[in-house]
Amino acid sequence: MSNNRSGLFIGGMMLGATIGALTGLLVAPRTGRETRQLLKKSASALPELAEDLSTSVQIQADRLSANARSNWDETLDRLREAISAGIDASMRESQATKQQSTQENSDSLPQHLDS
């Protein structure tokens, strides 16, 4: 979970830096020509920035997927164990009930013969 938050933080930081840089360029006291040249340079760097961001998001998605898969596998294992324990307990209870019923029947049999 912390890896996911750090990836989101890095992505947000990169986006914020880009927005801040563009805002700074537009507000800076430069001539129009200088500002346009800086914007062109910034625009040429955007594909690389987008690729870096995309790679970071893909890495975080892969980690999240692996964590989800691991959690799912652990949950399935615990569920299987719980079901197995429930079946065992049910079988033991059934056997105990049968034994008790058999014992009650055998205890009551002689009383019927005496009557």
PDB file of N, CA, C and O in Angstrom, residues 3-19 49-50 52-58 60:
ATOM      1  N   ASN A   3       3.792   1.531  -1.338  1.00  0.00           N
ATOM      2  CA  ASN A   3       4.350   1.691  -2.683  1.00  0.00           C
ATOM      3  C   ASN A   3       3.374   2.418  -3.593  1.00  0.00           C
ATOM      4  O   ASN A   3       3.768   3.230  -4.420  1.00  0.00           O
ATOM      5  N   ASN A   4       2.103   2.137  -3.446  1.00  0.00           N
ATOM      6  CA  ASN A   4       1.077   2.784  -4.251  1.00  0.00           C
ATOM      7  C   ASN A   4       1.021   4.267  -3.931  1.00  0.00           C
ATOM      8  O   ASN A   4       0.938   5.093  -4.822  1.00  0.00           O
ATOM      9  N   ARG A   5       1.105   4.613  -2.660  1.00  0.00           N
ATOM     10  CA  ARG A   5       1.062   6.023  -2.258  1.00  0.00           C
ATOM     11  C   ARG A   5       2.290   6.763  -2.736  1.00  0.00           C
ATOM     12  O   ARG A   5       2.203   7.907  -3.157  1.00  0.00           O
ATOM     13  N   SER A   6       3.452   6.125  -2.684  1.00  0.00           N
ATOM     14  CA  SER A   6       4.665   6.805  -3.135  1.00  0.00           C
ATOM     15  C   SER A   6       4.611   7.034  -4.640  1.00  0.00           C
ATOM     16  O   SER A   6       5.050   8.079  -5.127  1.00  0.00           O
ATOM     17  N   GLY A   7       4.055   6.093  -5.391  1.00  0.00           N
ATOM     18  CA  GLY A   7       3.911   6.269  -6.835  1.00  0.00           C
ATOM     19  C   GLY A   7       2.966   7.403  -7.160  1.00  0.00           C
ATOM     20  O   GLY A   7       3.216   8.200  -8.065  1.00  0.00           O
ATOM     21  N   LEU A   8       1.862   7.473  -6.422  1.00  0.00           N
ATOM     22  CA  LEU A   8       0.915   8.572  -6.623  1.00  0.00           C
ATOM     23  C   LEU A   8       1.556   9.904  -6.249  1.00  0.00           C
ATOM     24  O   LEU A   8       1.341  10.912  -6.920  1.00  0.00           O
ATOM     25  N   PHE A   9       2.352   9.905  -5.190  1.00  0.00           N
ATOM     26  CA  PHE A   9       3.023  11.134  -4.780  1.00  0.00           C
ATOM     27  C   PHE A   9       3.996  11.594  -5.849  1.00  0.00           C
ATOM     28  O   PHE A   9       4.024  12.779  -6.201  1.00  0.00           O
ATOM     29  N   ILE A  10       4.786  10.680  -6.382  1.00  0.00           N
ATOM     30  CA  ILE A  10       5.758  11.038  -7.421  1.00  0.00           C
ATOM     31  C   ILE A  10       5.045  11.546  -8.669  1.00  0.00           C
ATOM     32  O   ILE A  10       5.434  12.557  -9.259  1.00  0.00           O
ATOM     33  N   GLY A  11       3.972  10.874  -9.062  1.00  0.00           N
ATOM     34  CA  GLY A  11       3.197  11.312 -10.224  1.00  0.00           C
ATOM     35  C   GLY A  11       2.611  12.693 -10.005  1.00  0.00           C
ATOM     36  O   GLY A  11       2.657  13.563 -10.889  1.00  0.00           O
ATOM     37  N   GLY A  12       2.062  12.937  -8.823  1.00  0.00           N
ATOM     38  CA  GLY A  12       1.509  14.245  -8.498  1.00  0.00           C
ATOM     39  C   GLY A  12       2.571  15.323  -8.459  1.00  0.00           C
ATOM     40  O   GLY A  12       2.352  16.462  -8.898  1.00  0.00           O
ATOM     41  N   MET A  13       3.733  14.963  -7.937  1.00  0.00           N
ATOM     42  CA  MET A  13       4.838  15.920  -7.888  1.00  0.00           C
ATOM     43  C   MET A  13       5.290  16.292  -9.298  1.00  0.00           C
ATOM     44  O   MET A  13       5.534  17.473  -9.587  1.00  0.00           O
ATOM     45  N   MET A  14       5.381  15.311 -10.180  1.00  0.00           N
ATOM     46  CA  MET A  14       5.802  15.588 -11.556  1.00  0.00           C
ATOM     47  C   MET A  14       4.770  16.462 -12.270  1.00  0.00           C
ATOM     48  O   MET A  14       5.124  17.410 -12.981  1.00  0.00           O
ATOM     49  N   LEU A  15       3.497  16.168 -12.080  1.00  0.00           N
ATOM     50  CA  LEU A  15       2.442  16.960 -12.693  1.00  0.00           C
ATOM     51  C   LEU A  15       2.448  18.379 -12.141  1.00  0.00           C
ATOM     52  O   LEU A  15       2.334  19.352 -12.895  1.00  0.00           O
ATOM     53  N   GLY A  16       2.604  18.513 -10.844  1.00  0.00           N
ATOM     54  CA  GLY A  16       2.666  19.832 -10.221  1.00  0.00           C
ATOM     55  C   GLY A  16       3.853  20.639 -10.704  1.00  0.00           C
ATOM     56  O   GLY A  16       3.749  21.856 -10.937  1.00  0.00           O
ATOM     57  N   ALA A  17       4.999  19.976 -10.872  1.00  0.00           N
ATOM     58  CA  ALA A  17       6.189  20.668 -11.367  1.00  0.00           C
ATOM     59  C   ALA A  17       5.963  21.164 -12.791  1.00  0.00           C
ATOM     60  O   ALA A  17       6.367  22.288 -13.146  1.00  0.00           O
ATOM     61  N   THR A  18       5.322  20.362 -13.609  1.00  0.00           N
ATOM     62  CA  THR A  18       5.040  20.766 -14.988  1.00  0.00           C
ATOM     63  C   THR A  18       4.098  21.960 -15.022  1.00  0.00           C
ATOM     64  O   THR A  18       4.348  22.943 -15.732  1.00  0.00           O
ATOM     65  N   ILE A  19       3.027  21.890 -14.255  1.00  0.00           N
ATOM     66  CA  ILE A  19       2.070  23.000 -14.217  1.00  0.00           C
ATOM     67  C   ILE A  19       2.741  24.262 -13.675  1.00  0.00           C
ATOM     68  O   ILE A  19       2.555  25.364 -14.198  1.00  0.00           O
ATOM     69  N   LEU A  49       8.516  13.222 -20.273  1.00  0.00           N
ATOM     70  CA  LEU A  49       7.871  13.284 -18.969  1.00  0.00           C
ATOM     71  C   LEU A  49       6.659  12.353 -18.937  1.00  0.00           C
ATOM     72  O   LEU A  49       6.451  11.624 -17.964  1.00  0.00           O
ATOM     73  N   ALA A  50       5.870  12.368 -19.991  1.00  0.00           N
ATOM     74  CA  ALA A  50       4.695  11.497 -20.063  1.00  0.00           C
ATOM     75  C   ALA A  50       5.111  10.023 -20.054  1.00  0.00           C
ATOM     76  O   ALA A  50       4.456   9.191 -19.419  1.00  0.00           O
ATOM     77  N   ASP A  52       7.862   8.800 -18.677  1.00  0.00           N
ATOM     78  CA  ASP A  52       8.297   8.494 -17.314  1.00  0.00           C
ATOM     79  C   ASP A  52       7.105   8.285 -16.387  1.00  0.00           C
ATOM     80  O   ASP A  52       7.083   7.356 -15.581  1.00  0.00           O
ATOM     81  N   LEU A  53       6.123   9.147 -16.527  1.00  0.00           N
ATOM     82  CA  LEU A  53       4.927   9.030 -15.704  1.00  0.00           C
ATOM     83  C   LEU A  53       4.176   7.735 -16.016  1.00  0.00           C
ATOM     84  O   LEU A  53       3.722   7.033 -15.115  1.00  0.00           O
ATOM     85  N   SER A  54       4.083   7.413 -17.291  1.00  0.00           N
ATOM     86  CA  SER A  54       3.411   6.185 -17.705  1.00  0.00           C
ATOM     87  C   SER A  54       4.131   4.959 -17.143  1.00  0.00           C
ATOM     88  O   SER A  54       3.486   4.019 -16.661  1.00  0.00           O
ATOM     89  N   THR A  55       5.443   4.967 -17.198  1.00  0.00           N
ATOM     90  CA  THR A  55       6.229   3.851 -16.664  1.00  0.00           C
ATOM     91  C   THR A  55       6.010   3.725 -15.166  1.00  0.00           C
ATOM     92  O   THR A  55       5.824   2.617 -14.650  1.00  0.00           O
ATOM     93  N   SER A  56       6.010   4.853 -14.481  1.00  0.00           N
ATOM     94  CA  SER A  56       5.798   4.835 -13.035  1.00  0.00           C
ATOM     95  C   SER A  56       4.421   4.287 -12.693  1.00  0.00           C
ATOM     96  O   SER A  56       4.273   3.463 -11.784  1.00  0.00           O
ATOM     97  N   VAL A  57       3.409   4.721 -13.426  1.00  0.00           N
ATOM     98  CA  VAL A  57       2.050   4.231 -13.184  1.00  0.00           C
ATOM     99  C   VAL A  57       1.956   2.737 -13.478  1.00  0.00           C
ATOM    100  O   VAL A  57       1.320   1.987 -12.734  1.00  0.00           O
ATOM    101  N   GLN A  58       2.605   2.272 -14.538  1.00  0.00           N
ATOM    102  CA  GLN A  58       2.576   0.844 -14.871  1.00  0.00           C
ATOM    103  C   GLN A  58       3.247   0.007 -13.791  1.00  0.00           C
ATOM    104  O   GLN A  58       2.738  -1.057 -13.411  1.00  0.00           O
ATOM    105  N   GLN A  60       3.519   0.801 -10.620  1.00  0.00           N
ATOM    106  CA  GLN A  60       2.641   0.802  -9.454  1.00  0.00           C
ATOM    107  C   GLN A  60       1.435  -0.119  -9.680  1.00  0.00           C
ATOM    108  O   GLN A  60       1.009  -0.813  -8.764  1.00  0.00           O
TER     109      GLN A  60
END
